[in-house]
Coordinates of C-alpha atoms in Angstrom, one line a residue:
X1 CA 2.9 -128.1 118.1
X2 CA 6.6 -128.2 117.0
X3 CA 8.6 -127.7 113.8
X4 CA 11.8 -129.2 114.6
X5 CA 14.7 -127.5 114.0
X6 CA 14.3 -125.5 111.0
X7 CA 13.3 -122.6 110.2
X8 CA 9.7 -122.2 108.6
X9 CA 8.4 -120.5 105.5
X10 CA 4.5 -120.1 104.4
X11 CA 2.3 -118.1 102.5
X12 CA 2.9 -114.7 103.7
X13 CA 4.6 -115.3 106.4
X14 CA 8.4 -114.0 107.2
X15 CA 11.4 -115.9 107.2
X16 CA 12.5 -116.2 111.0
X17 CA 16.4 -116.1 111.7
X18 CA 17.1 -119.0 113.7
X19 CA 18.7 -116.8 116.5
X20 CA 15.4 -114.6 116.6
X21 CA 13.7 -114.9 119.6
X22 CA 10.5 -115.2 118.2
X23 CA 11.6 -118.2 117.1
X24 CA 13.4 -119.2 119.9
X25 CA 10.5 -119.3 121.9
X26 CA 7.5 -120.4 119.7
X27 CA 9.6 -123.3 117.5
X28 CA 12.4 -124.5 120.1
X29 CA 12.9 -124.5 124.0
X30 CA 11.2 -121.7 125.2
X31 CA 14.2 -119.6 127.5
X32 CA 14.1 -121.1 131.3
X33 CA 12.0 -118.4 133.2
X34 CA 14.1 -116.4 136.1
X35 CA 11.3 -114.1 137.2
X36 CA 7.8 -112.8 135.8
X37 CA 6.8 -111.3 132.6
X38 CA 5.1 -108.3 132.3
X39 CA 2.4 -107.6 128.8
X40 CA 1.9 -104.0 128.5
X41 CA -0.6 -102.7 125.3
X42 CA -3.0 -101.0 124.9
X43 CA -7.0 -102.5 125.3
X44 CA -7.8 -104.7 122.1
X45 CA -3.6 -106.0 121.4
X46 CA -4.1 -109.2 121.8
X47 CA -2.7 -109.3 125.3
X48 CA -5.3 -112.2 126.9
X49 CA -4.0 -114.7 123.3
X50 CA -0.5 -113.6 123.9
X51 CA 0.2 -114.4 127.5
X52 CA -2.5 -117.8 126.6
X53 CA 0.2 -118.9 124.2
X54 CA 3.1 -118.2 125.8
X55 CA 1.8 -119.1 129.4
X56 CA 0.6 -122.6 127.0
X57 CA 4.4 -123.2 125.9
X58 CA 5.8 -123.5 128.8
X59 CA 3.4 -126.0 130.4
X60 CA 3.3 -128.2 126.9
X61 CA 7.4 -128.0 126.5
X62 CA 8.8 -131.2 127.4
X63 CA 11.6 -129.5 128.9
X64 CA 9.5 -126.6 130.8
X65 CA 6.8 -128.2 131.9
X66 CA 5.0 -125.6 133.9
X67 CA 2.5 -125.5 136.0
X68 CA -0.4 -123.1 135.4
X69 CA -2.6 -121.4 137.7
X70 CA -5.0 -119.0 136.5
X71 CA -5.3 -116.6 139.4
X72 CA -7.1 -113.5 138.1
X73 CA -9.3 -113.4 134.8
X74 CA -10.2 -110.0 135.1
X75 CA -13.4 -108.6 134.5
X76 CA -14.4 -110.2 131.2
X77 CA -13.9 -113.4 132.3
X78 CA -10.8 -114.2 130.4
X79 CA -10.3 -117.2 132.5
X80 CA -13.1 -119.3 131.3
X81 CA -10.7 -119.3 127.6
X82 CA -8.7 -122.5 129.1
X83 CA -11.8 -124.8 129.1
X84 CA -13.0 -123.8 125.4
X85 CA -12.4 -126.4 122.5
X86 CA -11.9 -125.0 119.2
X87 CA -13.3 -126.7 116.5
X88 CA -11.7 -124.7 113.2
X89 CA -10.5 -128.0 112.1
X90 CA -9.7 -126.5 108.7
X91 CA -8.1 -123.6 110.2
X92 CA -5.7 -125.7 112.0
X93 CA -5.0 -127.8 109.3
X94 CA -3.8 -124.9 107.6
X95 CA -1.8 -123.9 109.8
X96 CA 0.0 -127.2 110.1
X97 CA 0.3 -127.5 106.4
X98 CA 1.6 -123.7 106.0
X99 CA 4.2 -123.6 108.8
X100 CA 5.2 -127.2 107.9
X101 CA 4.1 -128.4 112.2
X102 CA 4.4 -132.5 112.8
X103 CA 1.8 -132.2 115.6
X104 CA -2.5 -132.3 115.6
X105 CA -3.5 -129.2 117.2
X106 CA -5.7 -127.7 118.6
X107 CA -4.8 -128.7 121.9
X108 CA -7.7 -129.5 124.8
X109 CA -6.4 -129.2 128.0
X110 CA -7.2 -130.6 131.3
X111 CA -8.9 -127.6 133.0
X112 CA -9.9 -127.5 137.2
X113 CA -11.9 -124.0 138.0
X114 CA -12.4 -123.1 141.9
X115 CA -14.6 -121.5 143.0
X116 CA -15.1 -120.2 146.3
X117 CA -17.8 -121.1 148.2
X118 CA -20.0 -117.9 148.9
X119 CA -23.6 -117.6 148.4
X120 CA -23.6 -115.9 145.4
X121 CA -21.8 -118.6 143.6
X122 CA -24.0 -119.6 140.6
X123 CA -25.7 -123.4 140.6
X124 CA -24.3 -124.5 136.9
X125 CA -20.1 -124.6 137.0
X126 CA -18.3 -125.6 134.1
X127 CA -18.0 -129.9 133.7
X128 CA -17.1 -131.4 130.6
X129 CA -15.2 -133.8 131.8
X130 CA -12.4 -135.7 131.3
X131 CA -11.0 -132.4 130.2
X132 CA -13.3 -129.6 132.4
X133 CA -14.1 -130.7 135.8
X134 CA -14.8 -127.5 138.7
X135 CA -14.6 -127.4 142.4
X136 CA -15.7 -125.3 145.5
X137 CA -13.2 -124.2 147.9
X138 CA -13.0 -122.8 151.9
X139 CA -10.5 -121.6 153.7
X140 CA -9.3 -122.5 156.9
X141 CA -9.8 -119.2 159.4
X142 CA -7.3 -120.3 161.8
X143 CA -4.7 -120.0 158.4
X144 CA -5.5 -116.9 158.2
X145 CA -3.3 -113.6 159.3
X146 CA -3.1 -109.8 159.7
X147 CA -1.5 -110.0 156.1
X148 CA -4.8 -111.5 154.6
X149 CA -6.4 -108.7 156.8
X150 CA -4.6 -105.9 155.3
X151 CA -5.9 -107.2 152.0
X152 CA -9.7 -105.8 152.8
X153 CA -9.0 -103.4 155.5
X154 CA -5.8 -101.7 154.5
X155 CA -3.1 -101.3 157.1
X156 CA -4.4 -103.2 160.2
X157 CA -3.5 -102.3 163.9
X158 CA -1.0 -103.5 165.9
X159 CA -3.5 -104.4 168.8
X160 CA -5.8 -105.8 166.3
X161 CA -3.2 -108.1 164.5
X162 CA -2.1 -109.1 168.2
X163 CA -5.6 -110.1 169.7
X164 CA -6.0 -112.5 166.5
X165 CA -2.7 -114.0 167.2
X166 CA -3.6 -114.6 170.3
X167 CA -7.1 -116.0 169.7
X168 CA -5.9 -118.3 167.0
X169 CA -3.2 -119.7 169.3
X170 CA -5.8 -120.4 172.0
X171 CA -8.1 -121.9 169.7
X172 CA -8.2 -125.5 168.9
X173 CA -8.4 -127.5 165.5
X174 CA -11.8 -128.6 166.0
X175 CA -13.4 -125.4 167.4
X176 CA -15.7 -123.5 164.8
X177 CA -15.4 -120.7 162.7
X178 CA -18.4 -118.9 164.5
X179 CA -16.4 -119.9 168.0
X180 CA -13.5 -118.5 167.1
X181 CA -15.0 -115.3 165.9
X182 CA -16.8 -114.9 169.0
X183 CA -13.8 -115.3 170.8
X184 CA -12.2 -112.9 168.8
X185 CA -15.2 -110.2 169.2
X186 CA -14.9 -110.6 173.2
X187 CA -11.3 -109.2 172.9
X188 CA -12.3 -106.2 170.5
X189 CA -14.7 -103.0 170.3
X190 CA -17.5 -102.9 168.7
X191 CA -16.2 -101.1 165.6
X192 CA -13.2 -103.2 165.2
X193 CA -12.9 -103.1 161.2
X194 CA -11.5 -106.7 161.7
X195 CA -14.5 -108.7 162.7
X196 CA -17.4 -106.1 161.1
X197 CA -15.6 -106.1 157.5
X198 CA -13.9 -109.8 157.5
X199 CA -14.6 -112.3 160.1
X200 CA -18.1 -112.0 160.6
X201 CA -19.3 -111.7 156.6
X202 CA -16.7 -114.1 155.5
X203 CA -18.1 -116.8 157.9
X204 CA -21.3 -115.9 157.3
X205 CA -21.0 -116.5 153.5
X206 CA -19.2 -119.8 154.1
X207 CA -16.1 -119.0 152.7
X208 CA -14.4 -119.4 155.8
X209 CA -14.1 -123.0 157.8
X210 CA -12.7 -124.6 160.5
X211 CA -9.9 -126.6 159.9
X212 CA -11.7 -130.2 159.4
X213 CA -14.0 -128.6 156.7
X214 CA -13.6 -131.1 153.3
X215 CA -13.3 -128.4 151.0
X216 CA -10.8 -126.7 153.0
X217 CA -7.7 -125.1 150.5
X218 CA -4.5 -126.0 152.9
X219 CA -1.3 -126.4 152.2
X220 CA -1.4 -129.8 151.6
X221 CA -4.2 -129.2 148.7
X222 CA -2.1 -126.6 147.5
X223 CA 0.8 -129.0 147.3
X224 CA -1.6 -131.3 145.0
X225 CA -2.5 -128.9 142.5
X226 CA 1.3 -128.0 142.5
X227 CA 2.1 -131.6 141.5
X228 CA -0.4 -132.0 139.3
X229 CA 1.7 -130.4 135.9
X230 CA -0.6 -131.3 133.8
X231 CA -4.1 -129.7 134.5
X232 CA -5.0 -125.9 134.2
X233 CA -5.9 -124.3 137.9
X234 CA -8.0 -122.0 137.4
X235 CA -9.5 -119.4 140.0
X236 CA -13.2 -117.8 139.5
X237 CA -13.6 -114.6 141.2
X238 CA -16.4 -113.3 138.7
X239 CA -18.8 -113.6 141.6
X240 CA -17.2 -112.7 144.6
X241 CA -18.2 -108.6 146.2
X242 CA -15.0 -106.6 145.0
X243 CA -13.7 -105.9 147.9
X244 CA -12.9 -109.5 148.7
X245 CA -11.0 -110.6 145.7
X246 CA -7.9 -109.5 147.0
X247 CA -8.3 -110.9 150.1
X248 CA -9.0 -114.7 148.3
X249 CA -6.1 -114.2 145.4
X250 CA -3.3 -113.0 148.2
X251 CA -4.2 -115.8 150.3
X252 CA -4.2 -118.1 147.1
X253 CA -0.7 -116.6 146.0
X254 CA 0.9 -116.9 149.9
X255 CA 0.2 -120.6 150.2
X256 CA 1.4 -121.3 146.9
X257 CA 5.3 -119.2 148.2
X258 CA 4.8 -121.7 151.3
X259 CA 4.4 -124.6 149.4
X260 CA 7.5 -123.8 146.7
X261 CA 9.4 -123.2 149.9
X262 CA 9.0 -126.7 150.8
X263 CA 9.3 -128.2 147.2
X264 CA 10.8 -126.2 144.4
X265 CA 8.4 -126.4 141.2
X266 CA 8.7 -124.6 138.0
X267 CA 4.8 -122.5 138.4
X268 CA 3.2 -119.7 136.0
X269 CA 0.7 -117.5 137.8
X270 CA -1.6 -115.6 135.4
X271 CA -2.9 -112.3 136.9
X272 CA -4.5 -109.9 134.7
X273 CA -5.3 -106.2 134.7
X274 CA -2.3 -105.4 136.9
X275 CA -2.2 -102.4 136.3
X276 CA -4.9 -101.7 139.1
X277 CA -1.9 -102.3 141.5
X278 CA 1.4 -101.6 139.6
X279 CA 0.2 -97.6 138.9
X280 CA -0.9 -96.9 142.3
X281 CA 1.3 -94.8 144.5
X282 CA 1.3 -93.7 148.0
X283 CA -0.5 -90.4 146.8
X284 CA -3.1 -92.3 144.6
X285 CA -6.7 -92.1 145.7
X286 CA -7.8 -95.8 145.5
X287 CA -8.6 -98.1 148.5
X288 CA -5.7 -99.2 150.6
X289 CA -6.3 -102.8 150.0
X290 CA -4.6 -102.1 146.6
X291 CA -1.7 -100.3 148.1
X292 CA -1.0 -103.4 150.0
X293 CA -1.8 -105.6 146.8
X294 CA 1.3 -103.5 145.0
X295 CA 3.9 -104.1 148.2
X296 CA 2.8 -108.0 148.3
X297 CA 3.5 -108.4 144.5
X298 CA 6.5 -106.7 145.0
X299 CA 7.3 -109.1 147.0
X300 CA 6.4 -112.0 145.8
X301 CA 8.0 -111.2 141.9
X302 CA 11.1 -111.5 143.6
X303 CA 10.5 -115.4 143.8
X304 CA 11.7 -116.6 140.6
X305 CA 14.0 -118.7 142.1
X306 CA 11.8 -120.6 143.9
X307 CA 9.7 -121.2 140.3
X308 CA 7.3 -118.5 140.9
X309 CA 6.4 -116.6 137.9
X310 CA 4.3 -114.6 138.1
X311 CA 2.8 -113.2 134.2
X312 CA 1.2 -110.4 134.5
X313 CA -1.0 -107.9 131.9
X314 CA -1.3 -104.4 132.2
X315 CA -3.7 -101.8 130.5
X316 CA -5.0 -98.5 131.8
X317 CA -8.9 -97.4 131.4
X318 CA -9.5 -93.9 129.6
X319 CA -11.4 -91.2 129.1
X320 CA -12.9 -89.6 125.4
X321 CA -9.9 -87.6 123.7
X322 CA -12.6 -84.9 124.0
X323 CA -13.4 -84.9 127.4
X324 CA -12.4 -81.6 128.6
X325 CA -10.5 -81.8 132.0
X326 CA -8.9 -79.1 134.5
X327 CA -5.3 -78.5 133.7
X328 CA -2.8 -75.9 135.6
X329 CA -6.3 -74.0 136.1
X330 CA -7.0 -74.2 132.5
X331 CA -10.3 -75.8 130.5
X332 CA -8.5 -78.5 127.9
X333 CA -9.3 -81.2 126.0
X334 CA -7.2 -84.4 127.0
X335 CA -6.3 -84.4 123.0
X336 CA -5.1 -81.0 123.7
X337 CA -2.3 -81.9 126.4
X338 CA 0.9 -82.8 126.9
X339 CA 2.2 -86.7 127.4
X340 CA 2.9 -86.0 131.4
X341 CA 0.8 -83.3 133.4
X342 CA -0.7 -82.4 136.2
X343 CA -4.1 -82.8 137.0
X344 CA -6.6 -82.6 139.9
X345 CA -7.6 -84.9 142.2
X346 CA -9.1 -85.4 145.6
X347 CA -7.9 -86.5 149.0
X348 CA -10.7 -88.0 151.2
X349 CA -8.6 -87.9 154.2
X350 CA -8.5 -83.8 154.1
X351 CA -11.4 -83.6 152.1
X352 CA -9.5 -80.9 149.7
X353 CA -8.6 -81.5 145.7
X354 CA -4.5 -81.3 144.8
X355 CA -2.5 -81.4 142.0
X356 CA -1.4 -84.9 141.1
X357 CA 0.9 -86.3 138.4
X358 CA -0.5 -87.7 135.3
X359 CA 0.6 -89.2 132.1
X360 CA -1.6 -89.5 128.9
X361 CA -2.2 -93.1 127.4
X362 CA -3.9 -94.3 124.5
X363 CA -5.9 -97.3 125.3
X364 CA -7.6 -97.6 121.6
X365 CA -11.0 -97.7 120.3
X366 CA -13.9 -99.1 123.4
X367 CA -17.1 -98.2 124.2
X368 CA -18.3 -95.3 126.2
X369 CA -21.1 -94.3 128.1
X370 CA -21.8 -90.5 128.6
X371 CA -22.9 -89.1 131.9
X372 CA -24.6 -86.3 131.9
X373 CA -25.2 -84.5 135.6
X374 CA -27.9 -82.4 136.4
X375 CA -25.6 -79.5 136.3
X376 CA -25.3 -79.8 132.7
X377 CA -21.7 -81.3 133.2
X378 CA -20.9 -84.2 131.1
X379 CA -18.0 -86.4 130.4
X380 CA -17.4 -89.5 128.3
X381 CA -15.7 -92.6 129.7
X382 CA -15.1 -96.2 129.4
X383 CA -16.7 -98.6 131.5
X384 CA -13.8 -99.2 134.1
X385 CA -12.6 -96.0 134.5
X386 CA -13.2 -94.7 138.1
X387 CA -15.2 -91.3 139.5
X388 CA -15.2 -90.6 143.1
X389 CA -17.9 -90.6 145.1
X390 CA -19.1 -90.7 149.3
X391 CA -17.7 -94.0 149.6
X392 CA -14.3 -93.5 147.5
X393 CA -14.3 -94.3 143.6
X394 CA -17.4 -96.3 141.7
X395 CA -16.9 -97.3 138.1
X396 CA -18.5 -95.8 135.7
X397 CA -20.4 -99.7 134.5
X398 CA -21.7 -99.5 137.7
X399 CA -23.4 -96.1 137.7
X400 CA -26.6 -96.4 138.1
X401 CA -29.5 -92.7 137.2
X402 CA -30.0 -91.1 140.4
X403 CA -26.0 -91.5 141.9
X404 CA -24.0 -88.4 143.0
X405 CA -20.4 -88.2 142.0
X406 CA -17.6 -85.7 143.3
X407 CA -16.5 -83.1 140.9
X408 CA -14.5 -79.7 141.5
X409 CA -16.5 -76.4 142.2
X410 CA -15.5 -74.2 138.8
X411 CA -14.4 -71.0 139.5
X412 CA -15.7 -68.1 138.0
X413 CA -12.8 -67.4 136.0
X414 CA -13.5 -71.0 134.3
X415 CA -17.1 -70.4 134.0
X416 CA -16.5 -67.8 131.3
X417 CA -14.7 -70.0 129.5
X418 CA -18.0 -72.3 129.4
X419 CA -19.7 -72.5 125.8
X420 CA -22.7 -70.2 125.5
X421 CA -24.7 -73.7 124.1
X422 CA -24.2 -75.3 127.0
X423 CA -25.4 -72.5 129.4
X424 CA -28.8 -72.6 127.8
X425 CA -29.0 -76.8 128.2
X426 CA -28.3 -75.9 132.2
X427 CA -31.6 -74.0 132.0
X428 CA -33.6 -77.2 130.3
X429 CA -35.0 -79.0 133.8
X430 CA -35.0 -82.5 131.5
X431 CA -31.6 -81.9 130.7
X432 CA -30.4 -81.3 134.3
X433 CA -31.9 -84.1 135.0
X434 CA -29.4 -87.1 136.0
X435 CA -29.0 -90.1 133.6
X436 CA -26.2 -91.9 131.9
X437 CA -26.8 -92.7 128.3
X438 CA -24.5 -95.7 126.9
X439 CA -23.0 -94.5 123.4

């Protein structure tokens, strides 16, 4: 849609200066992109229609014309928005009569989803076509490097790293997937983290191919969705184990770098909930795979020049405003404390709890589930925010009755401090029972 030159007026709308850059963006050339843009709100802003419409201006912009590849959608599926029609044709029609547009909207766009082939991948993908067409996607193992590694394992060893190399430049173009990992397991020990946590499940599910596999995403099919302006790339991850989507989106992301190498082209890559990367710090207790995620973005946001840009949203999960939390050895409600404070949290290398820097964000009005332990404990927390457990953090949606979660040994001096109410419920046995009722 475009107004032209002139500044708009409508039924309750403001009057837009013509140097405001609201104006400047949405009615006239949109600025020329010289790196990424960052959408920071809280939960329930409007980010996912924001970055939409702005990511949806620069494609449709006769003189922007950039390419869009949906990389991430997050976990509510915000990427399956670009294939949906809307049919509020009096809605539209409204707003092209209020803000005085001279173009039909809305707009359907060409759409592609990938997905990646793995077992779990569901039988009925999106096809509407000639808009909405899908497709399944491999990729090539002999492609693949200790970077991709690093994107599962964490930091991967030098000797490990080496013995691919090796393997991969030994190998041949028509050799197998299974061939190649069986030449890779002769050079290895048995718990090499390399072939029990990668090679061997990712060729098992399919996902990886030798290099003469049609579905195969090289660099020359990266190169054709690059050229193709027009259509809407979209990645679906919804499927895929979560502790392989980094590994698929950073392979995604370093062939598309190798391809703008080769051919400059003007590219917006949509990745949402950044924020699982962007706030984690060498102290954080997370998996390293999202350490590694945070230096390779790093990285690759530097890349504007090339036409990568990158636009990224941010929010942060949350706990109830009266959820009462340990702070400088003190019982307090997070309502209670300061903006920036230090809290505890535990280190699974040295199996001890430490102080850690913390700031307080509101993330708005979601729903909550309540856990209750069997110790009478309870807290109150949205469904992505994280607890630890044996194998590092679980979130909360995915606590099932029955699982154990870490939590601090009180002392006695905080124990007193515990409401008399809550004593007696410790003595109820079908209280101390676990469950987790959703609010």
């Amino acid at each position: 849609m475009d107004s032209g030159n002139k500044p708009f007026f409508g039924s309750g709308l403001k009057k837009l200066k013509k140097k405001d850059p609201i104006t400047i963006s949405l009615l006239r050339i949109p600025p020329k992109l010289i790196g990424s843009v960052f959408l920071f709100a809280k939960i329930g802003a409007g980010k996912t229609v924001s970055m939409l419409s702005l990511a949806g201006i620069y494609h449709d912009h006769p003189q922007r014309k950039c390419k869009i590849i949906d990389i991430w959608g997050g976990d509510r599926n915000e990427h399956l928005y670009w294939g949906l029609p809307s049919n509020q044709i009096k809605y539209w029609n409204y707003v092209k009569k209020t803000l005085k547009l001279n173009k039909e909207g809305p707009k359907q766009y060409q759409v592609t989803y990938y997905y990646p082939l793995m077992k779990k991948l569901r039988n009925n993908l999106p096809f509407n076509p000639p808009f909405v067409t899908s497709k399944i996607f491999t990729i090539p193992i002999r492609d693949i490097t200790h970077m991709d590694f690093a994107l599962i394992t964490g930091k991967v060893g030098e000797n490990s790293a080496a013995h691919w190399k090796n393997v991969i430049n030994e190998s041949k173009k028509n050799d197998s997937a299974s061939k190649i990992i069986n030449n890779y397991r002769k050079k290895i020990s048995k718990n090499n983290a390399i072939y029990n946590s990668i090679l061997y499940p990712l060729v098992n599910e399919g996902v990886l191919q030798e290099d003469n596999c049609q579905f195969n995403f090289d660099i020359k099919k990266i190169a054709e969705m690059l050229d193709d302006q027009e259509t809407i790339s979209v990645f679906s991850l919804d499927f895929v184990d979560e502790e392989y989507k980094l590994f698929i989106i950073g392979y995604i992301i370093r062939k598309i770098t190798e391809a703008l190498d080769k051919k400059r082209r003007e590219t917006i890559e949509i990745i949402r909930e950044a924020s699982k990367f962007f706030k984690v710090t060498d102290q954080s207790i997370v998996p390293d795979r999202y350490k590694v995620m945070k230096s390779y973005l790093s990285d690759w946001i530097r890349m504007g020049r090339r036409g990568f840009h990158p636009f990224l949203d941010t929010q942060s999960p949350c706990l109830d405003e009266n959820t009462k939390i340990i702070v400088n050895k003190k019982i307090q409600k997070i309502k209670d404390i300061p903006k920036e404070f230090k809290v505890k949290s535990y280190n699974f290398d040295t199996k001890l709890f430490f102080e850690l820097g913390a700031k307080k964000v509101d993330t708005g009005t979601q729903d909550c589930y309540e856990i209750i332990l069997n110790n009478g404990r309870k807290v109150i927390a949205t469904k992505n925010h994280r607890l630890f457990n044996e194998n590092g953090q679980v979130f909360v949606k995915n606590l099932k009755i029955g699982d154990e979660i870490y939590t601090e040994k009180l002392s006695e001096e905080i124990k007193k401090k515990i409401s008399k109410s809550l004593k007696s419920l410790w003595k109820n046995k079908e209280y101390r029972e676990n469950q987790i009722q959703k609010h």
